[in-house]
mmCIF file of C-alpha atoms in Angstrom:
data_model
loop_
_atom_site.group_PDB
_atom_site.id
_atom_site.type_symbol
_atom_site.label_atom_id
_atom_site.label_comp_id
_atom_site.label_asym_id
_atom_site.label_seq_id
_atom_site.Cartn_x
_atom_site.Cartn_y
_atom_site.Cartn_z
ATOM 1 C CA MET A 1 5.655 7.170 -13.426
ATOM 2 C CA SER A 2 2.853 4.839 -14.350
ATOM 3 C CA SER A 3 -0.452 4.854 -12.543
ATOM 4 C CA LEU A 4 -1.362 1.402 -13.824
ATOM 5 C CA GLY A 5 -3.092 -0.451 -11.012
ATOM 6 C CA LEU A 6 -3.274 2.614 -8.770
ATOM 7 C CA ASN A 7 -6.074 2.287 -6.224
ATOM 8 C CA LYS A 8 -5.981 5.230 -3.821
ATOM 9 C CA TRP A 9 -9.156 6.587 -2.255
ATOM 10 C CA ILE A 10 -9.814 9.345 0.244
ATOM 11 C CA VAL A 11 -13.151 9.325 2.067
ATOM 12 C CA SER A 12 -14.536 11.055 5.138
ATOM 13 C CA GLY A 13 -17.361 10.045 7.410
ATOM 14 C CA HIS A 14 -18.419 9.143 10.938
ATOM 15 C CA LEU A 15 -17.445 5.900 12.635
ATOM 16 C CA GLY A 16 -20.402 3.635 13.342
ATOM 17 C CA ALA A 17 -18.654 1.852 16.231
ATOM 18 C CA ASP A 18 -15.358 1.551 18.052
ATOM 19 C CA ALA A 19 -12.875 -0.607 16.154
ATOM 20 C CA GLN A 20 -12.895 -4.338 16.922
ATOM 21 C CA ILE A 21 -9.387 -5.819 17.059
ATOM 22 C CA LYS A 22 -8.769 -9.443 16.146
ATOM 23 C CA THR A 23 -5.894 -11.729 15.191
ATOM 24 C CA VAL A 24 -6.192 -13.501 11.850
ATOM 25 C CA GLU A 25 -4.167 -16.220 10.191
ATOM 26 C CA LEU A 26 -2.755 -15.318 6.790
ATOM 27 C CA ARG A 27 -2.487 -17.703 3.821
ATOM 28 C CA ASN A 28 1.211 -18.272 4.513
ATOM 29 C CA GLY A 29 0.406 -19.409 8.070
ATOM 30 C CA GLU A 30 1.599 -16.258 9.836
ATOM 31 C CA LYS A 31 -0.659 -14.364 12.222
ATOM 32 C CA ALA A 32 -1.516 -10.672 11.909
ATOM 33 C CA THR A 33 -3.613 -8.193 13.881
ATOM 34 C CA VAL A 34 -6.353 -6.177 12.193
ATOM 35 C CA ALA A 35 -8.956 -3.709 13.428
ATOM 36 C CA SER A 36 -12.373 -3.526 11.759
ATOM 37 C CA THR A 37 -15.082 -0.888 11.906
ATOM 38 C CA THR A 38 -17.665 0.816 9.691
ATOM 39 C CA LEU A 39 -17.598 4.326 8.266
ATOM 40 C CA TYR A 40 -20.875 6.111 7.461
ATOM 41 C CA VAL A 41 -20.489 8.492 4.517
ATOM 42 C CA ARG A 42 -23.198 11.029 3.692
ATOM 43 C CA LYS A 43 -24.113 11.507 0.053
ATOM 44 C CA MET A 44 -23.341 14.910 -1.422
ATOM 45 C CA ARG A 45 -26.763 15.940 -2.689
ATOM 46 C CA ASP A 46 -29.071 14.329 -0.143
ATOM 47 C CA ARG A 47 -27.476 14.812 3.272
ATOM 48 C CA ASN A 48 -30.028 12.462 4.889
ATOM 49 C CA GLU A 49 -28.835 9.440 2.912
ATOM 50 C CA ALA A 50 -25.593 7.648 3.644
ATOM 51 C CA PHE A 51 -23.673 4.607 2.516
ATOM 52 C CA THR A 52 -21.248 2.511 4.517
ATOM 53 C CA VAL A 53 -17.651 1.501 3.960
ATOM 54 C CA ALA A 54 -16.190 -1.431 5.900
ATOM 55 C CA LEU A 55 -12.729 -0.419 7.171
ATOM 56 C CA SER A 56 -9.754 -2.699 7.844
ATOM 57 C CA ILE A 57 -6.754 -1.218 9.649
ATOM 58 C CA TRP A 58 -3.716 -3.505 9.742
ATOM 59 C CA GLU A 59 -1.204 -3.421 12.579
ATOM 60 C CA LYS A 60 1.803 -2.233 10.554
ATOM 61 C CA SER A 61 -0.008 0.679 8.870
ATOM 62 C CA ALA A 62 0.325 4.342 9.855
ATOM 63 C CA ALA A 63 -3.382 4.345 10.755
ATOM 64 C CA TRP A 64 -2.777 1.767 13.519
ATOM 65 C CA ARG A 65 -1.013 4.397 15.684
ATOM 66 C CA LYS A 66 -4.216 6.471 15.776
ATOM 67 C CA LEU A 67 -6.484 3.534 16.591
ATOM 68 C CA GLN A 68 -6.924 4.600 20.230
ATOM 69 C CA PHE A 69 -8.572 7.838 19.038
ATOM 70 C CA LEU A 70 -11.077 6.141 16.711
ATOM 71 C CA LYS A 71 -14.283 6.136 18.739
ATOM 72 C CA LYS A 72 -17.903 5.728 17.687
ATOM 73 C CA GLY A 73 -19.200 8.963 16.126
ATOM 74 C CA SER A 74 -15.757 10.435 15.394
ATOM 75 C CA LEU A 75 -15.440 12.268 12.078
ATOM 76 C CA ILE A 76 -12.364 10.938 10.272
ATOM 77 C CA ILE A 77 -10.723 11.082 6.851
ATOM 78 C CA CYS A 78 -9.343 7.762 5.574
ATOM 79 C CA THR A 79 -6.804 7.140 2.831
ATOM 80 C CA GLY A 80 -6.408 3.662 1.396
ATOM 81 C CA SER A 81 -7.407 1.181 -1.269
ATOM 82 C CA VAL A 82 -11.001 0.122 -1.942
ATOM 83 C CA GLU A 83 -12.446 -3.140 -3.229
ATOM 84 C CA PRO A 84 -16.056 -4.096 -3.931
ATOM 85 C CA ASN A 85 -17.630 -6.123 -1.139
ATOM 86 C CA PRO A 86 -21.038 -7.503 -2.175
ATOM 87 C CA TYR A 87 -23.304 -8.797 0.569
ATOM 88 C CA VAL A 88 -26.880 -9.993 1.140
ATOM 89 C CA SER A 89 -29.124 -7.680 3.146
ATOM 90 C CA SER A 90 -30.412 -9.268 6.332
ATOM 91 C CA ALA A 91 -33.595 -7.161 6.146
ATOM 92 C CA ASP A 92 -34.938 -8.411 2.814
ATOM 93 C CA ASN A 93 -32.385 -10.994 1.574
ATOM 94 C CA SER A 94 -31.569 -8.869 -1.473
ATOM 95 C CA PRO A 95 -28.042 -8.593 -2.860
ATOM 96 C CA ARG A 96 -26.320 -5.285 -2.102
ATOM 97 C CA ALA A 97 -23.138 -3.590 -3.218
ATOM 98 C CA GLY A 98 -20.660 -2.738 -0.491
ATOM 99 C CA LEU A 99 -17.179 -1.288 -0.222
ATOM 100 C CA GLN A 100 -14.221 -2.622 1.761
ATOM 101 C CA MET A 101 -11.344 -0.203 2.412
ATOM 102 C CA THR A 102 -7.876 -1.201 3.549
ATOM 103 C CA VAL A 103 -6.876 1.949 5.433
ATOM 104 C CA LEU A 104 -3.304 3.190 5.114
ATOM 105 C CA ASP A 105 -3.673 6.432 7.070
ATOM 106 C CA VAL A 106 -6.311 8.294 9.089
ATOM 107 C CA ASP A 107 -6.682 12.015 9.699
ATOM 108 C CA LEU A 108 -8.710 12.878 12.775
ATOM 109 C CA ASP A 109 -11.219 15.675 12.196
ATOM 110 C CA VAL A 110 -13.586 15.553 15.193
ATOM 111 C CA VAL A 111 -12.853 13.091 17.990
ATOM 112 C CA ARG A 112 -15.507 11.998 20.461
ATOM 113 C CA ASP A 113 -14.416 11.280 23.997
ATOM 114 C CA GLY A 114 -16.191 9.136 26.573
ATOM 115 C CA ASP A 115 -18.819 11.849 27.247
ATOM 116 C CA ASP A 116 -19.717 12.177 23.532
ATOM 117 C CA ALA A 117 -18.381 15.744 23.530
ATOM 118 C CA GLU A 118 -16.887 16.872 20.247
ATOM 119 C CA GLU A 119 -13.509 18.513 20.128
ATOM 120 C CA PRO A 120 -11.433 19.422 17.083
ATOM 121 C CA SER A 121 -8.374 17.276 16.790
ATOM 122 C CA GLU A 122 -4.926 18.699 16.315
ATOM 123 C CA MET A 123 -3.287 15.281 16.331
ATOM 124 C CA MET A 124 -2.038 14.849 12.799
ATOM 125 C CA GLY A 125 0.888 12.887 14.262
ATOM 126 C CA ALA A 126 -0.890 11.261 17.185
ATOM 127 C CA PRO A 127 1.285 10.090 20.085
ATOM 128 C CA LEU A 128 1.986 6.396 20.246
ATOM 129 C CA ASP A 129 1.256 5.932 23.928
ATOM 130 C CA GLU A 130 0.426 7.747 27.167
ATOM 131 C CA SER A 131 4.037 8.766 27.916
ATOM 132 C CA ASP A 132 4.314 10.320 24.432
ATOM 133 C CA ALA A 133 1.071 12.212 25.060
ATOM 134 C CA LYS A 134 2.475 13.673 28.306
ATOM 135 C CA ALA A 135 5.694 14.650 26.532
ATOM 136 C CA THR A 136 3.690 16.312 23.750
ATOM 137 C CA LYS A 137 1.656 18.338 26.279
ATOM 138 C CA LYS A 138 4.836 19.339 28.098
ATOM 139 C CA THR A 139 6.486 20.452 24.858
ATOM 140 C CA ALA A 140 3.402 22.459 23.875
ATOM 141 C CA SER A 141 3.357 24.256 27.228
ATOM 142 C CA GLN A 142 7.061 24.993 26.900
ATOM 143 C CA ALA A 143 6.429 26.527 23.473
ATOM 144 C CA ALA A 144 3.761 28.805 24.953
ATOM 145 C CA ALA A 145 6.039 30.111 27.717
ATOM 146 C CA PRO A 146 9.691 29.195 27.074
ATOM 147 C CA GLU A 147 10.925 31.466 29.886
ATOM 148 C CA ALA A 148 8.777 29.649 32.441
ATOM 149 C CA ALA A 149 9.597 26.196 31.064
ATOM 150 C CA ALA A 150 13.314 26.183 31.849
ATOM 151 C CA PRO A 151 15.358 28.777 33.706
ATOM 152 C CA PRO A 152 18.459 29.940 31.844
ATOM 153 C CA ALA A 153 21.574 27.957 32.701
ATOM 154 C CA GLN A 154 24.103 29.706 34.901
ATOM 155 C CA PRO A 155 27.648 29.026 33.683
ATOM 156 C CA THR A 156 30.094 27.868 36.306
ATOM 157 C CA PRO A 157 32.974 30.288 36.968
ATOM 158 C CA SER A 158 35.625 27.600 36.437
ATOM 159 C CA ALA A 159 34.266 26.402 33.080
ATOM 160 C CA PRO A 160 36.140 27.426 29.918
ATOM 161 C CA PRO A 161 34.291 29.863 27.566
ATOM 162 C CA ALA A 162 33.573 27.164 24.935
ATOM 163 C CA GLU A 163 31.801 25.033 27.539
ATOM 164 C CA LYS A 164 29.696 28.000 28.653
ATOM 165 C CA ALA A 165 28.418 28.499 25.099
ATOM 166 C CA THR A 166 27.600 24.807 24.813
ATOM 167 C CA LYS A 167 25.507 24.894 27.995
ATOM 168 C CA LYS A 168 23.537 27.900 26.736
ATOM 169 C CA GLN A 169 22.894 26.208 23.391
ATOM 170 C CA THR A 170 21.791 23.014 25.114
ATOM 171 C CA THR A 171 19.329 24.901 27.342
ATOM 172 C CA LYS A 172 17.973 26.819 24.380
ATOM 173 C CA ALA A 173 17.506 23.611 22.373
ATOM 174 C CA ALA A 174 15.665 21.954 25.276
ATOM 175 C CA ALA A 175 13.165 24.818 25.456
ATOM 176 C CA THR A 176 12.525 24.825 21.695
ATOM 177 C CA PRO A 177 9.461 22.732 20.772
ATOM 178 C CA VAL A 178 10.028 19.760 18.496
ATOM 179 C CA ALA A 179 7.968 19.794 15.315
#
């Protein structure tokens, strides 16, 4: 396998703002949706200094599914490709070096909710929508107490023995959490 042209970066930092979603027109005339935000990355030696990375999250990427959890101040880990992005400072009109990252995936480390409270995230595979979130919570509670989640199935007296075994297996499978 050749690594010629490989551009894969992993960086962690805090989000400077909630992502701004916009629709853009591509060169071929098609339209696409992209979210943009800024990541503040602390330098290793001097923890008081930081640099910024402009993030672009495209609609068809894996990171797009986690967009609803990306709030200002959240600590995240981004994987993607980086390109230089020079700009002119508005403070003193001097040229600056910047980085632009096209994010392929995001790992959530610390997510901030509406009250700015920090909570560790266990959402490596974040749910796609609210109904998935409810199903995930239900599955997690079933895993904690499988006996309470679903009562064992009572076989009907007229059912053949093979059907009884199938009902027990089905009930057992329903109570087993999905990974």
